[in-house]
GROMACS .gro file of C-alpha atoms in nm:
model
  303
    1PRO     CA    1   1.023   0.893   2.897
    2SER     CA    2   0.930   0.542   2.790
    3MET     CA    3   0.874   0.392   2.426
    4ARG     CA    4   0.540   0.423   2.247
    5SER     CA    5   0.396   0.382   1.902
    6LEU     CA    6   0.329   0.664   1.696
    7THR     CA    7  -0.065   0.761   1.673
    8ALA     CA    8  -0.205   0.812   1.348
    9GLU     CA    9  -0.107   1.199   1.299
   10GLU     CA   10   0.261   1.087   1.411
   11TYR     CA   11   0.286   0.813   1.155
   12VAL     CA   12   0.195   1.036   0.847
   13GLU     CA   13   0.470   1.302   0.995
   14ALA     CA   14   0.721   1.076   0.976
   15PHE     CA   15   0.609   0.891   0.666
   16LYS     CA   16   0.637   1.193   0.465
   17SER     CA   17   0.999   1.229   0.562
   18PHE     CA   18   1.003   0.869   0.381
   19LEU     CA   19   0.811   0.971   0.105
   20ASP     CA   20   1.057   1.285   0.058
   21HIS     CA   21   1.353   1.124   0.069
   22SER     CA   22   1.263   0.756  -0.123
   23THR     CA   23   1.178   0.660  -0.507
   24GLU     CA   24   0.865   0.493  -0.379
   25HIS     CA   25   0.626   0.725  -0.599
   26GLN     CA   26   0.863   0.661  -0.892
   27CYS     CA   27   0.852   0.289  -0.867
   28MET     CA   28   0.499   0.292  -0.861
   29ASP     CA   29   0.455   0.526  -1.129
   30GLU     CA   30   0.694   0.317  -1.364
   31PHE     CA   31   0.471  -0.002  -1.240
   32ASN     CA   32   0.149   0.216  -1.393
   33LYS     CA   33   0.338   0.332  -1.733
   34GLU     CA   34   0.489  -0.013  -1.788
   35GLN     CA   35   0.247  -0.238  -1.699
   36MET     CA   36  -0.080  -0.163  -1.575
   37PRO     CA   37  -0.223  -0.087  -1.924
   38HIS     CA   38  -0.155  -0.487  -2.020
   39ILE     CA   39  -0.310  -0.577  -1.671
   40MET     CA   40  -0.639  -0.367  -1.768
   41ALA     CA   41  -0.623  -0.422  -2.100
   42GLY     CA   42  -0.697  -0.816  -1.959
   43ILE     CA   43  -1.004  -0.700  -1.761
   44THR     CA   44  -1.246  -0.874  -2.042
   45ARG     CA   45  -1.551  -0.870  -1.856
   46LEU     CA   46  -1.724  -0.508  -1.944
   47CYS     CA   47  -2.129  -0.564  -1.900
   48HIS     CA   48  -2.333  -0.356  -2.105
   49CYS     CA   49  -2.551  -0.084  -1.913
   50LEU     CA   50  -2.873  -0.013  -2.133
   51SER     CA   51  -2.941   0.292  -1.910
   52HIS     CA   52  -2.618   0.445  -2.027
   53LYS     CA   53  -2.583   0.250  -2.362
   54ALA     CA   54  -2.247   0.188  -2.290
   55GLU     CA   55  -1.994  -0.043  -2.110
   56GLN     CA   56  -1.959  -0.056  -1.753
   57ALA     CA   57  -1.690  -0.191  -1.552
   58SER     CA   58  -1.712  -0.228  -1.167
   59LEU     CA   59  -1.371  -0.138  -0.982
   60LEU     CA   60  -1.281  -0.124  -0.628
   61LEU     CA   61  -0.992   0.088  -0.508
   62GLY     CA   62  -0.866   0.229  -0.209
   63ASP     CA   63  -0.698   0.216   0.104
   64PHE     CA   64  -0.853  -0.137   0.289
   65LEU     CA   65  -0.713  -0.043   0.664
   66ALA     CA   66  -0.647   0.164   0.923
   67SER     CA   67  -0.282   0.172   0.786
   68PHE     CA   68  -0.154   0.508   0.746
   69HIS     CA   69   0.104   0.415   0.521
   70HIS     CA   70   0.002   0.594   0.199
   71ILE     CA   71  -0.220   0.851   0.325
   72TYR     CA   72  -0.003   1.101   0.074
   73LEU     CA   73  -0.012   0.855  -0.205
   74LEU     CA   74  -0.308   0.637  -0.221
   75PRO     CA   75  -0.582   0.882  -0.375
   76LYS     CA   76  -0.300   1.030  -0.635
   77ILE     CA   77  -0.245   0.610  -0.702
   78ASP     CA   78  -0.610   0.543  -0.705
   79LEU     CA   79  -0.697   0.799  -0.986
   80LYS     CA   80  -0.402   0.732  -1.200
   81MET     CA   81  -0.526   0.396  -1.225
   82ILE     CA   82  -0.846   0.504  -1.309
   83ARG     CA   83  -0.745   0.717  -1.649
   84ILE     CA   84  -0.541   0.430  -1.709
   85LEU     CA   85  -0.840   0.191  -1.731
   86GLN     CA   86  -1.054   0.491  -1.884
   87ALA     CA   87  -0.761   0.500  -2.175
   88VAL     CA   88  -0.781   0.150  -2.207
   89HIS     CA   89  -1.151   0.083  -2.251
   90PRO     CA   90  -1.262   0.432  -2.366
   91GLY     CA   91  -1.642   0.515  -2.273
   92VAL     CA   92  -1.641   0.302  -2.013
   93PHE     CA   93  -1.837   0.398  -1.696
   94ILE     CA   94  -1.657   0.287  -1.357
   95ASP     CA   95  -1.799   0.198  -1.039
   96ASN     CA   96  -1.499   0.306  -0.764
   97GLU     CA   97  -1.564   0.162  -0.418
   98ILE     CA   98  -1.331   0.340  -0.146
   99VAL     CA   99  -1.241   0.177   0.157
  100GLU     CA  100  -1.103   0.383   0.448
  101PRO     CA  101  -1.159   0.394   0.790
  102ASN     CA  102  -1.035   0.768   0.872
  103PRO     CA  103  -1.280   1.022   0.806
  104GLN     CA  104  -0.977   1.272   0.744
  105HIS     CA  105  -0.830   1.078   0.471
  106VAL     CA  106  -1.187   1.032   0.312
  107ALA     CA  107  -1.248   1.397   0.322
  108ALA     CA  108  -0.853   1.426   0.152
  109TYR     CA  109  -1.008   1.179  -0.084
  110LYS     CA  110  -1.327   1.362  -0.157
  111GLU     CA  111  -1.131   1.720  -0.211
  112LEU     CA  112  -0.872   1.549  -0.472
  113VAL     CA  113  -1.167   1.410  -0.675
  114LYS     CA  114  -1.357   1.746  -0.681
  115GLN     CA  115  -1.039   1.881  -0.833
  116ALA     CA  116  -1.033   1.626  -1.147
  117PRO     CA  117  -1.286   1.739  -1.428
  118ASP     CA  118  -1.195   1.432  -1.647
  119LEU     CA  119  -1.345   1.195  -1.399
  120GLN     CA  120  -1.730   1.283  -1.539
  121ASN     CA  121  -1.779   0.906  -1.614
  122VAL     CA  122  -1.698   0.730  -1.268
  123SER     CA  123  -1.919   0.732  -0.982
  124PHE     CA  124  -1.747   0.701  -0.612
  125ILE     CA  125  -1.914   0.501  -0.308
  126TRP     CA  126  -1.715   0.556   0.045
  127HIS     CA  127  -1.727   0.283   0.290
  128GLN     CA  128  -1.554   0.465   0.617
  129LEU     CA  129  -1.493   0.122   0.732
  130THR     CA  130  -1.186  -0.148   0.809
  131SER     CA  131  -1.134  -0.383   0.556
  132LEU     CA  132  -1.323  -0.635   0.825
  133GLU     CA  133  -1.559  -0.418   0.895
  134TYR     CA  134  -1.617  -0.427   0.533
  135GLU     CA  135  -1.586  -0.771   0.469
  136GLN     CA  136  -1.886  -0.852   0.808
  137GLN     CA  137  -2.091  -0.553   0.621
  138VAL     CA  138  -2.097  -0.755   0.296
  139LYS     CA  139  -2.164  -1.105   0.446
  140GLU     CA  140  -2.439  -0.970   0.709
  141LYS     CA  141  -2.595  -0.801   0.376
  142GLY     CA  142  -2.558  -1.082   0.182
  143THR     CA  143  -2.464  -0.861  -0.132
  144HIS     CA  144  -2.164  -0.991  -0.261
  145LYS     CA  145  -2.091  -0.760  -0.556
  146LYS     CA  146  -1.833  -0.864  -0.822
  147PHE     CA  147  -1.545  -0.619  -0.897
  148ASP     CA  148  -1.328  -0.645  -1.218
  149PHE     CA  149  -1.015  -0.478  -1.019
  150ILE     CA  150  -0.940  -0.450  -0.671
  151HIS     CA  151  -0.580  -0.317  -0.520
  152MET     CA  152  -0.434  -0.366  -0.177
  153ILE     CA  153  -0.155  -0.156  -0.175
  154GLN     CA  154   0.081  -0.155   0.145
  155MET     CA  155  -0.212  -0.235   0.372
  156LEU     CA  156  -0.173  -0.594   0.481
  157TYR     CA  157   0.096  -0.501   0.742
  158ARG     CA  158  -0.212  -0.410   0.959
  159VAL     CA  159  -0.448  -0.682   0.878
  160GLU     CA  160  -0.477  -0.912   1.159
  161ASP     CA  161  -0.574  -1.233   0.936
  162ILE     CA  162  -0.406  -1.212   0.642
  163PRO     CA  163  -0.504  -1.548   0.465
  164ASN     CA  164  -0.876  -1.494   0.541
  165THR     CA  165  -0.827  -1.152   0.407
  166ILE     CA  166  -0.716  -1.217   0.092
  167LYS     CA  167  -0.966  -1.530   0.037
  168PHE     CA  168  -1.231  -1.286   0.104
  169PHE     CA  169  -1.128  -1.012  -0.137
  170HIS     CA  170  -1.014  -1.287  -0.404
  171SER     CA  171  -1.367  -1.390  -0.370
  172CYS     CA  172  -1.517  -1.044  -0.439
  173LEU     CA  173  -1.354  -1.064  -0.831
  174ASP     CA  174  -1.550  -1.111  -1.136
  175HIS     CA  175  -1.498  -1.334  -1.385
  176HIS     CA  176  -1.124  -1.230  -1.547
  177GLY     CA  177  -1.079  -0.989  -1.241
  178LYS     CA  178  -0.757  -0.875  -1.140
  179LEU     CA  179  -0.645  -0.802  -0.766
  180LEU     CA  180  -0.339  -0.623  -0.739
  181ILE     CA  181  -0.114  -0.638  -0.432
  182ILE     CA  182   0.132  -0.422  -0.386
  183ILE     CA  183   0.414  -0.516  -0.065
  184LEU     CA  184   0.788  -0.495   0.021
  185SER     CA  185   1.003  -0.754  -0.151
  186ASP     CA  186   1.193  -1.016  -0.011
  187SER     CA  187   1.499  -0.869  -0.141
  188SER     CA  188   1.455  -0.526   0.050
  189GLY     CA  189   1.614  -0.389   0.330
  190TRP     CA  190   1.258  -0.445   0.536
  191ALA     CA  191   1.298  -0.807   0.462
  192SER     CA  192   1.629  -0.817   0.581
  193LEU     CA  193   1.560  -0.621   0.907
  194TRP     CA  194   1.302  -0.800   1.014
  195ARG     CA  195   1.425  -1.148   0.930
  196ARG     CA  196   1.810  -1.093   1.074
  197HIS     CA  197   1.763  -0.777   1.312
  198ARG     CA  198   1.396  -0.835   1.434
  199ASP     CA  199   1.534  -0.796   1.812
  200CYS     CA  200   1.680  -0.479   1.756
  201LEU     CA  201   1.309  -0.326   1.683
  202PRO     CA  202   1.113  -0.219   1.957
  203ALA     CA  203   0.767  -0.397   2.055
  204THR     CA  204   0.551  -0.077   1.987
  205ASP     CA  205   0.491  -0.105   1.624
  206ARG     CA  206   0.176  -0.379   1.617
  207GLY     CA  207   0.216  -0.425   1.219
  208HIS     CA  208   0.298  -0.748   1.083
  209TYR     CA  209   0.628  -0.824   0.920
  210VAL     CA  210   0.504  -0.960   0.629
  211THR     CA  211   0.678  -0.952   0.252
  212CYS     CA  212   0.623  -1.092  -0.090
  213SER     CA  213   0.705  -1.477   0.016
  214GLY     CA  214   0.438  -1.452   0.255
  215ILE     CA  215   0.169  -1.318   0.043
  216THR     CA  216   0.279  -1.551  -0.230
  217ALA     CA  217   0.283  -1.833   0.031
  218VAL     CA  218  -0.095  -1.759   0.084
  219LEU     CA  219  -0.200  -1.760  -0.284
  220ARG     CA  220  -0.035  -2.119  -0.331
  221ALA     CA  221  -0.254  -2.232  -0.062
  222LEU     CA  222  -0.558  -2.057  -0.240
  223GLY     CA  223  -0.466  -2.183  -0.549
  224ALA     CA  224  -0.468  -1.874  -0.713
  225GLN     CA  225  -0.319  -1.801  -0.995
  226HIS     CA  226  -0.068  -1.498  -0.990
  227ARG     CA  227   0.219  -1.333  -1.144
  228VAL     CA  228   0.526  -1.117  -0.940
  229PHE     CA  229   0.674  -0.797  -1.060
  230GLU     CA  230   0.995  -0.673  -0.898
  231LEU     CA  231   1.068  -0.330  -0.891
  232PRO     CA  232   1.360  -0.183  -0.709
  233SER     CA  233   1.321   0.121  -0.498
  234ALA     CA  234   1.548   0.292  -0.273
  235TRP     CA  235   1.562   0.539   0.010
  236ASP     CA  236   1.856   0.767   0.130
  237ILE     CA  237   1.858   0.734   0.514
  238THR     CA  238   2.192   0.869   0.579
  239ALA     CA  239   2.014   1.129   0.792
  240CYS     CA  240   1.929   0.857   1.075
  241PHE     CA  241   2.337   0.858   1.124
  242ARG     CA  242   2.365   1.208   1.218
  243ASP     CA  243   2.278   1.282   1.591
  244GLY     CA  244   2.074   1.555   1.652
  245ASP     CA  245   1.921   1.579   1.303
  246ALA     CA  246   1.535   1.607   1.304
  247LEU     CA  247   1.495   1.447   0.986
  248GLY     CA  248   1.692   1.179   1.106
  249ALA     CA  249   1.500   1.125   1.385
  250ARG     CA  250   1.178   1.109   1.212
  251MET     CA  251   1.302   0.869   0.972
  252MET     CA  252   1.380   0.654   1.263
  253ASP     CA  253   1.053   0.694   1.399
  254PHE     CA  254   0.922   0.569   1.047
  255LEU     CA  255   1.149   0.267   1.094
  256THR     CA  256   1.055   0.175   1.392
  257GLY     CA  257   0.690   0.296   1.437
  258THR     CA  258   0.806   0.429   1.749
  259LYS     CA  259   0.738   0.772   1.872
  260ASN     CA  260   1.087   0.982   1.935
  261PHE     CA  261   1.262   0.635   1.924
  262LEU     CA  262   1.648   0.814   1.933
  263GLY     CA  263   1.513   0.985   2.242
  264THR     CA  264   1.353   0.728   2.415
  265ALA     CA  265   1.517   0.359   2.305
  266PRO     CA  266   1.835   0.276   2.525
  267ALA     CA  267   2.164   0.377   2.381
  268ALA     CA  268   2.252   0.011   2.327
  269LEU     CA  269   1.957  -0.053   2.144
  270ARG     CA  270   2.012   0.288   1.939
  271ARG     CA  271   2.368   0.174   1.817
  272ARG     CA  272   2.242  -0.208   1.711
  273LEU     CA  273   1.970  -0.077   1.519
  274ARG     CA  274   2.209   0.179   1.325
  275ASP     CA  275   2.456  -0.088   1.304
  276ALA     CA  276   2.198  -0.323   1.114
  277LEU     CA  277   2.089  -0.058   0.871
  278CYS     CA  278   2.473  -0.026   0.722
  279GLN     CA  279   2.505  -0.414   0.685
  280PRO     CA  280   2.487  -0.461   0.309
  281GLU     CA  281   2.167  -0.715   0.301
  282CYS     CA  282   2.004  -0.380   0.423
  283SER     CA  283   2.153  -0.102   0.236
  284SER     CA  284   2.472   0.001  -0.005
  285THR     CA  285   2.657   0.346   0.044
  286ARG     CA  286   2.698   0.554  -0.269
  287ASP     CA  287   2.895   0.907  -0.270
  288GLY     CA  288   2.887   0.880   0.103
  289ARG     CA  289   2.503   0.842   0.125
  290VAL     CA  290   2.380   0.558   0.275
  291ILE     CA  291   2.084   0.391   0.067
  292PHE     CA  292   1.831   0.178   0.208
  293SER     CA  293   1.669  -0.121  -0.032
  294ASN     CA  294   1.279  -0.016  -0.059
  295ASN     CA  295   1.213  -0.291  -0.300
  296LEU     CA  296   0.871  -0.342  -0.388
  297SER     CA  297   0.695  -0.627  -0.538
  298MET     CA  298   0.351  -0.610  -0.777
  299ILE     CA  299   0.152  -0.934  -0.726
  300VAL     CA  300  -0.106  -0.960  -0.975
  301VAL     CA  301  -0.381  -1.230  -0.896
  302GLU     CA  302  -0.616  -1.374  -1.115
  303SER     CA  303  -0.985  -1.460  -1.060
   0.00000   0.00000   0.00000
């Protein structure tokens, strides 16, 4: 059978194998615990809402593009960020807008909100759009709403025009607003794999090979002030080296963006990719386990 890219549903299944055996969740939770309260405290534009006799903050959160990388993760992370904002600014009414093109993802997010009784002071506006469609809609309507906080978590890999996308959403920030971009670190195994062994990867995955340095270069060109927080993260890929292992097969599918990579890729390509994954710039060995570096960069951009 010929090699082909994963469908959205197949990507979700492969991604779950990644989540279950990596510290991606823990890494973001650590950032939320250690840094997000300080970031949220720096959002000082809280306009007075006369109808509620309280402060109101506008918040733009969500998976901006049809990147299925965090279908299981993003809603939970979004709600954690909202709760941090509520803790830092008690009594604030939050306008939360979500941009997500997949109707199933939107439905799952809405269901999660229904199960969260502590969000009475939060309003939700749902945009079933890609980031580009959202941008076009905003420009066509001429209603360039300003936000105090915008996040882009692991979504820029699927954006066709990364500089213009960042430029647009940065322009949506209000005075003292913050843009959070979470992207793979240049110290990650992904960065090394893409930089040194890209010829081992099939051309079926249309994602952009972008890491932190590519994003910070765009921000410097825009003159946007920013800070970078590096967080270590690991992924146990030992199963990738066991022939006939179903978990390892799903992991290799996720690594390459290819359906049944081990069953459809030429033998020489399979060997080269496995050899690349064992290189010290990609992985380390601990107690007989192969641990892939999944380090992340959290980039906080000022308005």
